[in-house]
Amino acid sequence: MAWPRALIFDVDGTLADTERDGHRIAFNRAFSDAGLDWVWSVDLYGKLLAVTGGKERIRYFLENFNQGFDRPNDLDAFIADLHRAKTRHYMSLMQQRAIPLRPGVERLLEEARMAGIRLAIATTTTAENVKALVDSTLPAGAIDWFEVVGAGDVVPNKKPAPDIYTWVLERMRQSPHQVVAFEDSAHGLEAAKGAGIECVLVTVNNYTAGQGFDAATAVFDTLGDEDSKARPIFGPAPGGDVVDLAYIRTLGPQER
Ligand code: XBP
Ligand code: MG
């Protein structure tokens, strides 16, 4: 049977560099709207990325970086409200096309579609945010390229827990041995591996470049495109200049 059967993509940091100039800005706008004097700098945000999920990240901030804050009685509701406002700001940033896709993402998605390889998403962010990013960066209706979108709170435990990958694999009725996962972070890699996915390709970014990726199949700076070669950091290098299906197929079980 042809391998791989499906490609499963993380979103934040993998499809696009959304954290620093997307999510972080949206959090800060939501804080400001709520009359809070919290400002998440680029450096602080890097520390807060230790925790995935926006609501979880706000709570982690309060527990570790803002212990003096006079908490409201219903902290859960307070965080949920802030997070809803943050999602609105994030979606409006996407509508302004604030963040492009990373090099090679659209190329590989198109190649997989032409080859009849199934596509899916496994992310910690909300489904609305995924759609807003896809709508702003790919042709109209491209959200339907992804058969399954596993996002946000559909599972109780976010990455590095394997739950979101397991959820997506179950809905696709796909064995983890037949898919390739694309990630940008150590948390994402751990989640994919935890769900039994053997082939995980990592493209690092400024926030994740220093993390440990020994369990990855290969690590690159980007997937590479016509005018920007994929630079291999770890694992087998592609024969060509980009991460494409010809390269991915060499990573399949029959070749190992
Ligand atoms: C993404 C995240 C998310 C986003 C914010 O991780 O950690 O928390 O930063 O999204 P991954 P929400 O790329 O591993 O999925 O605020 O919508 O939760
Ligand atoms: Mg990510």
Short mmCIF file of C-alpha atoms and ligand atoms in Angstrom, two decimals:
data_model
loop_
_atom_site.label_atom_id
_atom_site.label_comp_id
_atom_site.label_asym_id
_atom_site.label_seq_id
_atom_site.Cartn_x
_atom_site.Cartn_y
_atom_site.Cartn_z
CA MET A 1 0.00 0.00 0.00
CA ALA A 2 1.30 3.45 -0.92
CA TRP A 3 2.95 5.27 1.93
CA PRO A 4 2.16 7.75 3.38
CA ARG A 5 -1.63 7.68 3.35
CA ALA A 6 -2.02 11.00 5.18
CA LEU A 7 -0.15 14.11 6.25
CA ILE A 8 -1.16 15.69 9.56
CA PHE A 9 -0.14 19.29 10.18
CA ASP A 10 0.29 21.27 13.33
CA VAL A 11 -0.74 24.90 12.78
CA ASP A 12 1.03 27.42 15.00
CA GLY A 13 4.69 27.61 14.10
CA THR A 14 4.32 24.92 11.40
CA LEU A 15 1.85 26.21 8.80
CA ALA A 16 2.73 29.80 9.74
CA ASP A 17 4.80 31.71 12.28
CA THR A 18 1.74 32.83 14.19
CA GLU A 19 2.99 32.98 17.75
CA ARG A 20 5.06 36.18 18.02
CA ASP A 21 3.13 38.44 15.63
CA GLY A 22 -0.29 36.81 15.83
CA HIS A 23 -1.26 35.12 19.08
CA ARG A 24 1.02 37.31 21.26
CA ILE A 25 -0.37 40.55 19.80
CA ALA A 26 -3.94 39.25 20.18
CA PHE A 27 -3.37 38.38 23.86
CA ASN A 28 -1.94 41.86 24.52
CA ARG A 29 -4.91 43.54 22.80
CA ALA A 30 -7.34 41.48 24.87
CA PHE A 31 -5.51 42.41 28.08
CA SER A 32 -5.57 46.08 27.14
CA ASP A 33 -9.31 45.98 26.28
CA ALA A 34 -9.97 44.46 29.71
CA GLY A 35 -8.09 47.31 31.40
CA LEU A 36 -5.22 45.05 32.47
CA ASP A 37 -1.67 46.41 32.40
CA TRP A 38 -0.21 43.04 31.35
CA VAL A 39 2.10 43.14 28.34
CA TRP A 40 3.60 39.94 27.01
CA SER A 41 6.97 40.85 25.46
CA VAL A 42 8.59 38.69 22.77
CA ASP A 43 10.93 37.21 25.42
CA LEU A 44 8.27 36.58 28.05
CA TYR A 45 6.03 34.99 25.43
CA GLY A 46 8.84 32.54 24.65
CA LYS A 47 8.74 31.45 28.30
CA LEU A 48 4.95 31.21 28.28
CA LEU A 49 5.06 28.87 25.29
CA ALA A 50 6.13 26.22 27.81
CA VAL A 51 2.37 25.71 28.13
CA THR A 52 0.14 25.07 25.10
CA GLY A 53 -3.39 26.44 24.86
CA GLY A 54 -4.29 30.08 25.32
CA LYS A 55 -6.43 29.68 28.45
CA GLU A 56 -3.82 27.40 30.00
CA ARG A 57 -1.13 29.96 29.10
CA ILE A 58 -2.96 32.83 30.86
CA ARG A 59 -3.29 30.69 34.00
CA TYR A 60 0.39 29.72 33.83
CA PHE A 61 1.28 33.43 33.52
CA LEU A 62 -0.71 34.26 36.65
CA GLU A 63 0.80 31.39 38.61
CA ASN A 64 4.40 32.00 37.60
CA PHE A 65 4.86 35.59 36.46
CA ASN A 66 2.10 37.63 38.11
CA GLN A 67 1.41 36.15 41.54
CA GLY A 68 0.47 39.55 42.96
CA PHE A 69 -2.60 39.91 40.71
CA ASP A 70 -5.82 40.26 42.70
CA ARG A 71 -7.74 37.33 41.19
CA PRO A 72 -11.49 37.52 40.59
CA ASN A 73 -13.64 34.95 42.41
CA ASP A 74 -14.46 33.06 39.24
CA LEU A 75 -11.01 32.77 37.72
CA ASP A 76 -12.12 30.23 35.10
CA ALA A 77 -14.81 32.55 33.73
CA PHE A 78 -12.41 35.51 33.81
CA ILE A 79 -9.82 33.57 31.79
CA ALA A 80 -12.45 32.25 29.38
CA ASP A 81 -13.69 35.82 28.71
CA LEU A 82 -10.16 37.10 28.13
CA HIS A 83 -9.50 34.19 25.80
CA ARG A 84 -12.66 34.81 23.76
CA ALA A 85 -11.58 38.43 23.30
CA LYS A 86 -8.11 37.22 22.32
CA THR A 87 -9.60 34.90 19.68
CA ARG A 88 -11.57 37.82 18.20
CA HIS A 89 -8.38 39.89 17.95
CA TYR A 90 -6.47 36.97 16.43
CA MET A 91 -9.16 36.40 13.80
CA SER A 92 -9.17 40.06 12.89
CA LEU A 93 -5.36 39.98 12.50
CA MET A 94 -5.75 37.01 10.16
CA GLN A 95 -8.45 38.86 8.19
CA GLN A 96 -5.85 41.61 7.68
CA ARG A 97 -3.53 38.90 6.30
CA ALA A 98 -0.98 39.66 9.01
CA ILE A 99 0.87 36.34 8.73
CA PRO A 100 1.87 34.40 5.59
CA LEU A 101 2.29 30.62 5.35
CA ARG A 102 5.82 29.33 5.90
CA PRO A 103 7.92 28.49 2.81
CA GLY A 104 6.92 25.25 1.12
CA VAL A 105 3.66 24.70 3.00
CA GLU A 106 1.32 25.52 0.11
CA ARG A 107 3.58 23.65 -2.33
CA LEU A 108 3.49 20.46 -0.25
CA LEU A 109 -0.26 20.70 0.41
CA GLU A 110 -0.91 21.02 -3.33
CA GLU A 111 1.43 18.13 -4.11
CA ALA A 112 -0.28 15.89 -1.57
CA ARG A 113 -3.73 16.81 -2.93
CA MET A 114 -2.64 15.95 -6.48
CA ALA A 115 -1.33 12.59 -5.22
CA GLY A 116 -4.55 11.77 -3.36
CA ILE A 117 -2.88 11.82 0.05
CA ARG A 118 -5.27 12.68 2.84
CA LEU A 119 -4.72 15.89 4.84
CA ALA A 120 -5.60 16.74 8.41
CA ILE A 121 -4.80 19.19 11.19
CA ALA A 122 -3.88 18.51 14.81
CA THR A 123 -3.51 21.72 16.79
CA THR A 124 -3.88 23.22 20.21
CA THR A 125 -5.43 26.44 18.99
CA THR A 126 -9.15 26.91 18.36
CA ALA A 127 -10.91 25.77 15.17
CA GLU A 128 -11.96 29.39 14.41
CA ASN A 129 -8.31 30.43 14.40
CA VAL A 130 -7.35 27.59 12.06
CA LYS A 131 -10.07 28.59 9.61
CA ALA A 132 -9.11 32.27 9.81
CA LEU A 133 -5.48 31.45 8.99
CA VAL A 134 -6.36 29.06 6.16
CA ASP A 135 -8.94 31.48 4.69
CA SER A 136 -6.40 34.31 4.69
CA THR A 137 -3.51 32.37 3.15
CA LEU A 138 -4.90 29.68 0.80
CA PRO A 139 -7.50 29.65 -2.01
CA ALA A 140 -11.19 29.97 -1.08
CA GLY A 141 -12.57 26.77 0.43
CA ALA A 142 -9.13 25.41 1.29
CA ILE A 143 -10.26 24.53 4.81
CA ASP A 144 -12.04 21.59 3.11
CA TRP A 145 -8.69 20.26 1.91
CA PHE A 146 -8.34 19.04 5.50
CA GLU A 147 -10.61 16.07 6.08
CA VAL A 148 -10.32 16.33 9.82
CA VAL A 149 -9.47 19.42 11.86
CA GLY A 150 -8.56 18.44 15.41
CA ALA A 151 -8.41 21.69 17.36
CA GLY A 152 -8.46 23.23 20.83
CA ASP A 153 -10.78 21.89 23.48
CA VAL A 154 -12.08 18.81 21.60
CA VAL A 155 -9.69 16.84 23.80
CA PRO A 156 -9.17 17.48 27.52
CA ASN A 157 -5.37 17.30 27.42
CA LYS A 158 -3.43 19.53 25.05
CA LYS A 159 0.02 18.84 23.58
CA PRO A 160 2.47 17.42 24.69
CA ALA A 161 -0.30 14.90 25.50
CA PRO A 162 -0.95 12.67 22.45
CA ASP A 163 -4.74 13.16 22.66
CA ILE A 164 -5.24 15.49 19.69
CA TYR A 165 -3.27 13.21 17.35
CA THR A 166 -5.12 10.14 18.64
CA TRP A 167 -8.43 11.99 18.12
CA VAL A 168 -7.51 12.87 14.51
CA LEU A 169 -6.26 9.35 13.71
CA GLU A 170 -9.45 7.82 15.08
CA ARG A 171 -11.64 10.10 13.00
CA MET A 172 -9.60 9.34 9.89
CA ARG A 173 -9.60 5.61 10.73
CA GLN A 174 -5.92 5.75 9.98
CA SER A 175 -3.10 3.82 11.62
CA PRO A 176 -0.32 6.01 13.03
CA HIS A 177 2.19 3.99 10.98
CA GLN A 178 0.67 5.25 7.75
CA VAL A 179 0.89 8.98 8.41
CA VAL A 180 3.48 11.71 8.61
CA ALA A 181 3.15 14.51 11.17
CA PHE A 182 4.55 18.01 10.69
CA GLU A 183 5.49 19.93 13.80
CA ASP A 184 7.61 22.87 14.94
CA SER A 185 8.04 22.27 18.66
CA ALA A 186 9.23 19.67 21.16
CA HIS A 187 5.73 19.59 22.68
CA GLY A 188 4.22 18.85 19.27
CA LEU A 189 6.82 16.18 18.51
CA GLU A 190 6.12 14.50 21.86
CA ALA A 191 2.38 14.55 21.17
CA ALA A 192 2.74 12.98 17.72
CA LYS A 193 5.19 10.33 18.92
CA GLY A 194 2.97 9.61 21.91
CA ALA A 195 0.13 8.80 19.52
CA GLY A 196 2.37 6.22 17.82
CA ILE A 197 3.31 8.28 14.75
CA GLU A 198 6.77 7.14 13.71
CA CYS A 199 7.51 9.69 11.02
CA VAL A 200 7.58 13.24 12.34
CA LEU A 201 9.17 16.05 10.35
CA VAL A 202 10.01 19.21 12.26
CA THR A 203 10.50 22.71 10.86
CA VAL A 204 11.91 24.92 13.60
CA ASN A 205 11.34 28.64 14.16
CA ASN A 206 12.86 31.32 16.40
CA TYR A 207 10.98 30.12 19.48
CA THR A 208 11.68 26.40 19.03
CA ALA A 209 15.14 26.22 17.39
CA GLY A 210 16.90 25.38 20.69
CA GLN A 211 14.54 22.57 21.71
CA GLY A 212 15.38 18.85 21.69
CA PHE A 213 14.28 16.99 18.57
CA ASP A 214 16.19 13.69 18.89
CA ALA A 215 12.95 11.73 18.47
CA ALA A 216 12.17 13.42 15.13
CA THR A 217 12.68 11.69 11.79
CA ALA A 218 14.24 14.85 10.39
CA VAL A 219 14.50 18.53 11.30
CA PHE A 220 14.69 21.44 8.83
CA ASP A 221 14.69 25.21 8.96
CA THR A 222 11.74 25.22 6.52
CA LEU A 223 10.12 22.84 4.03
CA GLY A 224 11.88 24.82 1.31
CA ASP A 225 10.52 26.42 -1.81
CA GLU A 226 11.60 27.50 -5.28
CA ASP A 227 13.62 30.41 -3.98
CA SER A 228 14.56 29.11 -0.49
CA LYS A 229 16.19 25.70 -0.04
CA ALA A 230 15.21 23.51 2.93
CA ARG A 231 18.26 23.42 5.25
CA PRO A 232 18.57 20.02 6.97
CA ILE A 233 19.43 20.29 10.68
CA PHE A 234 19.05 16.64 11.67
CA GLY A 235 18.19 13.37 9.94
CA PRO A 236 18.27 12.31 6.28
CA ALA A 237 18.70 15.19 3.83
CA PRO A 238 16.49 15.41 0.72
CA GLY A 239 18.08 14.67 -2.65
CA GLY A 240 16.49 17.86 -4.00
CA ASP A 241 16.30 21.25 -2.35
CA VAL A 242 12.91 20.86 -0.72
CA VAL A 243 10.83 18.55 1.46
CA ASP A 244 8.52 17.03 -1.14
CA LEU A 245 6.69 13.73 -1.60
CA ALA A 246 9.68 12.10 -3.33
CA TYR A 247 11.74 12.79 -0.20
CA ILE A 248 8.97 11.87 2.23
CA ARG A 249 8.47 8.50 0.50
CA THR A 250 12.14 7.62 1.17
CA LEU A 251 11.28 7.82 4.89
CA GLY A 252 8.57 5.16 4.60
CA PRO A 253 8.68 1.74 6.28
CA GLN A 254 9.79 -0.15 3.15
CA GLU A 255 12.85 2.06 2.88
CA ARG A 256 13.93 1.98 6.50
C1 XBP B 1 -0.19 26.27 19.77
C2 XBP B 1 -0.45 26.87 21.04
C3 XBP B 1 -1.64 27.69 21.18
C4 XBP B 1 -1.55 29.07 20.60
C5 XBP B 1 -2.70 29.87 21.10
O1 XBP B 1 0.54 25.06 19.98
O2 XBP B 1 0.27 26.67 21.99
O3 XBP B 1 -1.86 27.85 22.54
O4 XBP B 1 -0.37 29.70 21.04
O5 XBP B 1 -3.90 29.28 20.75
P1 XBP B 1 0.67 23.97 18.85
P2 XBP B 1 -5.25 29.51 21.58
O6 XBP B 1 1.31 24.65 17.68
O7 XBP B 1 1.59 22.93 19.41
O8 XBP B 1 -0.70 23.44 18.56
O9 XBP B 1 -5.14 30.80 22.30
O10 XBP B 1 -6.33 29.51 20.53
O11 XBP B 1 -5.38 28.36 22.53
MG MG B 2 3.20 24.36 16.85
#
